[in-house]
Coordinates of C-alpha atoms in Angstrom, one line a residue:
X8 CA -23.0 -1.4 -48.3
X9 CA -24.1 -5.3 -48.8
X10 CA -25.4 -7.7 -46.7
X11 CA -22.3 -10.4 -47.1
X12 CA -19.4 -7.0 -46.6
X13 CA -22.0 -6.2 -43.0
X14 CA -21.5 -9.3 -42.0
X15 CA -17.9 -10.3 -42.6
X16 CA -17.6 -7.0 -40.4
X17 CA -19.8 -8.4 -37.8
X18 CA -18.0 -11.3 -37.4
X19 CA -14.4 -9.3 -37.7
X20 CA -15.2 -7.5 -35.0
X21 CA -16.7 -10.5 -32.8
X22 CA -13.6 -12.4 -33.1
X23 CA -11.5 -9.4 -32.6
X24 CA -13.1 -8.0 -29.2
X25 CA -13.1 -12.3 -28.3
X26 CA -9.6 -12.9 -29.1
X27 CA -7.7 -14.0 -25.5
X28 CA -5.2 -11.2 -23.9
X29 CA -2.3 -12.0 -22.1
X30 CA -2.9 -13.0 -18.7
X31 CA -0.3 -13.8 -15.6
X32 CA -1.7 -17.3 -13.4
X33 CA -1.5 -17.6 -10.3
X34 CA -1.0 -21.2 -8.9
X35 CA -0.2 -22.4 -5.4
X36 CA 1.7 -25.5 -3.1
X37 CA -0.3 -26.7 -1.3
X38 CA -3.7 -25.3 -3.1
X39 CA -5.2 -22.8 -2.4
X40 CA -8.0 -24.7 -0.2
X41 CA -5.4 -26.1 2.3
X42 CA -3.3 -23.4 2.6
X43 CA -3.5 -21.7 6.3
X44 CA -2.2 -19.3 8.4
X45 CA 0.7 -18.6 10.5
X46 CA 0.3 -20.0 13.5
X47 CA 2.1 -18.7 16.3
X48 CA 2.1 -21.6 19.2
X49 CA 2.5 -24.8 16.3
X50 CA 4.6 -27.9 17.5
X51 CA 5.3 -28.9 14.1
X52 CA 7.5 -26.5 11.7
X53 CA 5.6 -24.6 9.5
X54 CA 6.2 -24.7 5.4
X55 CA 5.6 -21.5 3.9
X56 CA 3.4 -21.3 0.6
X57 CA 5.0 -22.0 -2.3
X58 CA 3.7 -19.0 -5.2
X59 CA 4.2 -19.2 -8.9
X60 CA 3.3 -16.4 -11.3
X61 CA 3.6 -17.2 -14.5
X62 CA 3.4 -14.3 -17.7
X63 CA 1.5 -16.0 -20.2
X64 CA 0.5 -14.7 -23.7
X65 CA -2.7 -14.5 -25.4
X66 CA -1.9 -18.5 -26.7
X67 CA -1.0 -19.2 -23.2
X68 CA 2.8 -19.6 -24.0
X69 CA 5.3 -18.4 -21.0
X70 CA 6.4 -14.5 -22.0
X71 CA 10.3 -14.7 -21.4
X72 CA 12.4 -12.6 -20.8
X73 CA 10.2 -10.9 -18.3
X74 CA 10.4 -8.1 -15.1
X75 CA 8.2 -8.8 -12.2
X76 CA 6.8 -6.6 -10.6
X77 CA 5.2 -8.2 -7.5
X78 CA 3.3 -6.5 -4.1
X79 CA 1.8 -8.6 -1.6
X80 CA -0.9 -6.7 0.8
X81 CA -2.8 -8.3 3.2
X82 CA -6.0 -8.8 4.7
X83 CA -8.3 -5.6 5.1
X84 CA -8.6 -4.5 8.7
X85 CA -11.2 -6.0 10.7
X86 CA -12.0 -4.4 13.6
X87 CA -14.9 -6.5 15.6
X88 CA -13.2 -10.6 14.4
X89 CA -9.2 -9.7 14.9
X90 CA -6.7 -12.4 13.9
X91 CA -3.2 -13.1 15.6
X92 CA -1.7 -10.4 14.3
X93 CA -3.6 -7.1 14.5
X94 CA -1.1 -5.1 13.2
X95 CA 0.0 -7.0 10.3
X96 CA -4.0 -6.4 8.8
X97 CA -3.9 -4.1 6.3
X98 CA -0.2 -3.8 5.4
X99 CA 2.0 -4.8 2.6
X100 CA 4.1 -8.3 3.5
X101 CA 5.7 -8.1 0.2
X102 CA 7.6 -5.7 -2.7
X103 CA 9.8 -7.6 -4.9
X104 CA 11.3 -6.2 -8.7
X105 CA 12.9 -9.4 -10.9
X106 CA 13.8 -10.4 -13.8
X107 CA 12.3 -13.5 -15.3
X108 CA 14.4 -14.6 -18.1
X109 CA 11.2 -17.8 -18.6
X110 CA 8.4 -15.8 -17.8
X111 CA 7.5 -17.0 -14.5
X112 CA 8.3 -15.7 -10.7
X113 CA 8.4 -18.5 -7.9
X114 CA 8.7 -17.6 -4.0
X115 CA 8.3 -18.9 -0.7
X116 CA 6.6 -16.6 1.7
X117 CA 4.6 -17.6 5.0
X118 CA 1.1 -15.7 5.4
X119 CA 0.2 -14.1 8.8
X120 CA -3.2 -14.1 8.8
X121 CA -6.8 -15.1 7.8
X122 CA -8.5 -13.0 5.1
X123 CA -8.0 -12.5 1.3
X124 CA -5.2 -11.2 0.1
X125 CA -4.4 -9.2 -2.8
X126 CA -1.5 -10.6 -4.9
X127 CA -0.4 -6.8 -6.9
X128 CA 1.6 -8.1 -9.8
X129 CA 3.2 -5.6 -13.0
X130 CA 5.2 -7.2 -15.7
X131 CA 6.8 -5.4 -18.2
X132 CA 9.1 -6.8 -21.0
X133 CA 13.5 -6.3 -20.8
X134 CA 13.7 -5.6 -24.4
X135 CA 11.8 -3.1 -26.0
X136 CA 8.2 -3.4 -27.2
X137 CA 8.6 -7.6 -26.9
X138 CA 5.0 -7.3 -25.6
X139 CA 2.7 -5.4 -23.9
X140 CA 2.6 -5.2 -20.2
X141 CA 0.5 -6.8 -17.8
X142 CA -0.5 -5.2 -15.0
X143 CA -3.7 -7.7 -12.8
X144 CA -4.9 -7.6 -9.3
X145 CA -4.6 -11.4 -7.6
X146 CA -6.3 -12.2 -4.7
X147 CA -6.0 -15.0 -2.6
X148 CA -7.8 -16.0 0.4
X149 CA -7.1 -18.3 3.4
X150 CA -9.6 -19.4 5.7
X151 CA -8.9 -19.2 9.3
X152 CA -7.2 -22.8 10.9
X153 CA -9.9 -24.8 12.3
X154 CA -7.9 -25.0 15.5
X155 CA -8.5 -21.8 16.1
X156 CA -12.6 -22.3 16.2
X157 CA -11.9 -24.8 18.5
X158 CA -10.2 -23.8 20.9
X159 CA -12.2 -20.2 20.8
X160 CA -15.2 -22.8 21.4
X161 CA -13.5 -24.6 24.3
X162 CA -12.6 -20.8 26.4
X163 CA -16.3 -19.9 25.5
X164 CA -17.8 -23.4 27.2
X165 CA -15.9 -23.2 30.1
X166 CA -16.7 -19.1 30.2
X167 CA -20.0 -19.8 29.7
X168 CA -20.4 -22.9 32.2
X169 CA -18.8 -20.1 35.4
X170 CA -21.1 -17.9 34.5
X171 CA -24.4 -20.5 34.8
X172 CA -22.5 -21.6 37.7
X173 CA -22.5 -18.2 39.6
X174 CA -26.6 -17.7 38.0
X175 CA -27.6 -20.4 40.2
X176 CA -25.8 -19.7 43.5
X177 CA -27.0 -16.5 43.2
X178 CA -30.8 -17.5 41.9
X179 CA -31.0 -19.4 45.3
X180 CA -32.7 -18.8 48.3
X181 CA -30.0 -16.3 50.2
X182 CA -30.3 -15.5 53.8
X183 CA -29.2 -11.9 54.7
X184 CA -27.4 -11.0 58.3
X185 CA -27.6 -8.3 59.9
X186 CA -25.8 -5.1 58.7
X187 CA -24.7 -7.3 55.2
X188 CA -25.5 -6.0 51.5
X189 CA -25.7 -9.5 50.2
X190 CA -25.6 -12.9 50.9
X191 CA -22.4 -14.3 51.9
X192 CA -22.1 -16.5 48.5
X193 CA -23.2 -13.9 46.3
X194 CA -20.3 -11.6 47.9
X195 CA -18.1 -14.1 47.4
X196 CA -19.0 -14.9 44.0
X197 CA -18.6 -11.0 43.0
X198 CA -15.7 -10.7 44.6
X199 CA -13.9 -13.9 43.0
X200 CA -15.4 -12.3 39.3
X201 CA -13.6 -8.6 40.2
X202 CA -10.9 -11.2 41.0
X203 CA -10.8 -12.1 37.6
X204 CA -11.7 -9.6 35.8
X205 CA -8.7 -7.9 37.3
X206 CA -6.4 -10.2 36.5
X207 CA -7.1 -10.2 33.3
X208 CA -6.8 -6.5 32.6
X209 CA -3.6 -6.9 34.4
X210 CA -2.3 -9.6 31.7
X211 CA -3.3 -7.9 28.7
X212 CA -2.1 -4.4 29.8
X213 CA 1.7 -6.0 31.0
X214 CA 2.2 -8.1 27.9
X215 CA 0.9 -4.9 25.9
X216 CA 4.0 -3.0 27.6
X217 CA 6.0 -5.2 27.6
X218 CA 5.6 -5.1 23.8
X219 CA 6.0 -1.5 23.0
X220 CA 8.7 -0.9 25.7
X221 CA 10.4 -3.4 23.2
X222 CA 9.5 -1.0 20.5
X223 CA 10.7 2.1 21.8
X224 CA 14.3 0.5 23.4
X225 CA 15.1 0.0 19.4
X226 CA 15.6 3.2 17.2
X227 CA 13.0 5.0 15.9
X228 CA 15.4 5.6 12.2
X229 CA 16.4 2.9 10.1
X230 CA 20.3 1.8 10.1
X231 CA 20.5 1.7 6.2
X232 CA 24.4 0.1 6.7
X233 CA 26.9 -2.3 4.8
X234 CA 27.2 -4.9 6.3
X235 CA 30.9 -7.0 5.9
X236 CA 31.5 -8.2 2.7
X237 CA 31.8 -12.1 1.8
X238 CA 35.1 -12.7 -0.7
X239 CA 35.7 -15.6 -2.0
X240 CA 37.1 -17.1 -5.5
X241 CA 37.9 -12.8 -6.7
X242 CA 33.5 -12.5 -5.9
X243 CA 32.3 -9.9 -2.9
X244 CA 28.6 -11.1 -1.9
X245 CA 27.5 -8.2 0.2
X246 CA 23.8 -7.3 1.9
X247 CA 22.3 -4.1 2.6
X248 CA 19.4 -2.5 4.2
X249 CA 17.9 -2.3 6.8
X250 CA 19.8 -3.6 10.5
X251 CA 16.3 -3.0 12.2
X252 CA 12.6 -3.5 11.2
X253 CA 9.1 -3.1 12.5
X254 CA 6.2 -4.9 12.5
X255 CA 3.8 -3.3 10.3
X256 CA 6.4 -1.8 8.3
X257 CA 8.8 -3.3 5.8
X258 CA 12.5 -3.6 5.6
X259 CA 14.7 -2.8 2.6
X260 CA 16.7 -5.1 2.0
X261 CA 19.1 -6.3 -1.3
X262 CA 22.0 -8.3 -1.7
X263 CA 24.8 -7.8 -4.4
X264 CA 27.9 -9.2 -6.1
X265 CA 31.1 -7.6 -7.5
X266 CA 34.0 -8.4 -9.2
X267 CA 37.6 -8.3 -7.5
X268 CA 37.8 -4.0 -9.6
X269 CA 34.3 -3.9 -7.7
X270 CA 32.4 -4.5 -10.9
X271 CA 28.9 -5.5 -10.9
X272 CA 27.9 -9.3 -11.7
X273 CA 25.4 -9.9 -13.3
X274 CA 25.8 -14.0 -14.4
X275 CA 25.0 -15.2 -11.0
X276 CA 22.7 -16.6 -8.4
X277 CA 21.2 -15.4 -6.1
X278 CA 19.6 -18.1 -3.6
X279 CA 17.8 -15.9 -0.3
X280 CA 16.3 -17.3 3.1
X281 CA 14.5 -15.3 5.9
X282 CA 14.0 -17.2 9.7
X283 CA 13.8 -16.7 12.5
X284 CA 16.7 -17.3 14.7
X285 CA 14.7 -19.5 17.7
X286 CA 12.6 -21.7 15.1
X287 CA 12.9 -23.3 12.3
X288 CA 9.9 -21.9 9.8
X289 CA 10.5 -19.8 7.0
X290 CA 8.9 -16.5 6.2
X291 CA 10.6 -15.9 2.9
X292 CA 12.3 -17.5 0.4
X293 CA 13.7 -16.7 -3.5
X294 CA 16.0 -17.9 -5.7
X295 CA 16.9 -14.9 -8.4
X296 CA 18.7 -13.4 -11.1
X297 CA 20.1 -10.0 -10.1
X298 CA 20.0 -6.9 -12.0
X299 CA 22.3 -5.1 -14.5
X300 CA 23.8 -3.5 -11.8
X301 CA 24.2 -6.9 -9.9
X302 CA 21.5 -6.2 -7.3
X303 CA 18.0 -7.8 -6.0
X304 CA 16.3 -5.8 -4.2
X305 CA 13.6 -6.7 -2.0
X306 CA 10.9 -5.3 0.4
X307 CA 9.4 -7.6 3.7
X308 CA 7.6 -7.2 6.4
X309 CA 8.4 -9.2 9.7
X310 CA 5.3 -9.9 11.2
X311 CA 6.1 -11.7 14.5
X312 CA 8.7 -9.2 15.7
X313 CA 11.3 -12.0 16.3
X314 CA 15.0 -11.2 15.1
X315 CA 15.4 -13.3 12.1
X316 CA 18.9 -14.0 9.8
X317 CA 19.0 -13.1 6.6
X318 CA 20.8 -16.0 4.9
X319 CA 22.2 -15.8 1.0
X320 CA 23.6 -17.5 -1.3
X321 CA 25.5 -17.3 -4.4
X322 CA 26.2 -19.5 -7.0
X323 CA 27.0 -19.4 -10.7
X324 CA 24.7 -19.9 -13.9
X325 CA 25.0 -23.2 -15.6
X326 CA 25.3 -21.5 -18.4
X327 CA 27.7 -18.7 -18.3
X328 CA 31.8 -18.6 -18.5
X329 CA 33.1 -17.5 -14.9
X330 CA 32.2 -21.0 -12.8
X331 CA 33.2 -21.1 -8.6
X332 CA 32.1 -22.7 -5.8
X333 CA 28.9 -21.5 -3.6
X334 CA 29.4 -19.5 -1.2
X335 CA 26.9 -17.1 1.3
X336 CA 26.5 -14.7 3.5
X337 CA 24.4 -13.9 6.5
X338 CA 23.3 -11.2 8.8
X339 CA 20.9 -11.0 12.2
X340 CA 18.1 -8.0 11.6
X341 CA 16.1 -7.0 14.9
X342 CA 12.0 -6.8 14.6
X343 CA 10.8 -4.5 17.1
X344 CA 7.3 -6.4 17.8
X345 CA 4.3 -3.7 18.1
X346 CA 1.4 -3.9 20.3
X347 CA -2.0 -4.3 19.2
X348 CA -4.7 -1.1 19.9
X349 CA -6.4 -0.6 23.8
X350 CA -9.0 -1.0 21.1
X351 CA -8.8 -4.2 19.6
X352 CA -7.8 -5.9 23.4
X353 CA -10.8 -4.0 24.6
X354 CA -13.0 -6.2 22.1
X355 CA -11.3 -9.2 22.8
X356 CA -12.3 -8.6 26.5
X357 CA -15.8 -7.3 26.0
X358 CA -16.0 -10.6 23.9
X359 CA -15.2 -13.0 27.3
X360 CA -17.5 -10.7 29.8
X361 CA -20.1 -10.8 27.7
X362 CA -20.2 -14.6 27.6
X363 CA -20.1 -14.9 31.5
X364 CA -22.8 -12.8 31.6
X365 CA -25.3 -14.7 29.3
X366 CA -24.3 -17.8 31.7
X367 CA -24.7 -15.7 34.6
X368 CA -28.2 -14.9 32.9
X369 CA -28.8 -18.1 32.1
X370 CA -28.1 -19.7 35.7
X371 CA -30.8 -17.0 37.1
X372 CA -33.2 -18.6 35.3
X373 CA -32.8 -22.2 35.4
X374 CA -32.5 -21.1 38.9
X375 CA -35.7 -19.0 39.1
X376 CA -37.7 -21.9 36.6
X377 CA -36.5 -24.6 39.4
X378 CA -37.8 -22.5 42.0
X379 CA -40.8 -22.5 40.4
X380 CA -41.3 -25.3 39.5
X381 CA -41.4 -27.0 42.9
X382 CA -44.1 -24.1 43.6

């Protein structure tokens, strides 16, 4: 082989290995740096994150007539620094398979906790051999809200101050009366500390038991019942799937459109939205078209334990012969809350107790230093 031929072979090999591959691009609204986790006690209504996934070929053009399979996994469990919803950690938040004629998938999803989310995306062509399937794992980092750090700091300062005051009282000169094992002020302080600790334990455990009893009150099995269909304009819109859901687990849901002969209708658009009954925020929203059977299926986790309403509106596609006035159907989904594990509750109690203990030790040290200075 000549030197020129060898150089040509090396050049072609390098060029081939450097050819851009098909990718999946993720964009969010708001930008990822501004995304905050769900705040259960937020004063103003919160908005879900708008996720946009684009399937792009080697020339960064959209791969049309694609089928997306998206799974959103919550951040892994954090045993020593649990989130507001520890039961949700390390679970599946969403699982959806949809048709994307333009090669783009857009949906809205409320993200419940801080941490790194994984988006498992698989894109395949609707027409065989149109393009090579793409499989990619994307990540989305959600930082904790500064309000949580502020509230924890305020609580820590209060507990630390309580401990310091107690240490100053206990470290002072005390007179023990005959028959007493400790001075009066020390005994009162210890008694108050015991009462506070018991109250904390009661609040934590009673709230947990109430959540558990609510969970047990719901049926253990999933009810797969068809809801009453809404019929108009010769079309029938029906919601099917789970009537009951449990925090930490996904619920199977589906919506379908049928004509007057109960044949699947595919030239329509579904607009799906799930919201809590007693709140104004949106948990999940998606607009898309059905598959060949006239259905759109997905799995969704209801992370906050409140009863939700699933609303589905069906409308005609703009470029089809079938035209009608949009109409909608809705269904309530009862959600069972799950109490945090006992270990998680004890970790929080340990942190608070440790802060008080640290303040107590600091107060004793300050009292002894002051007494030593006086002498």
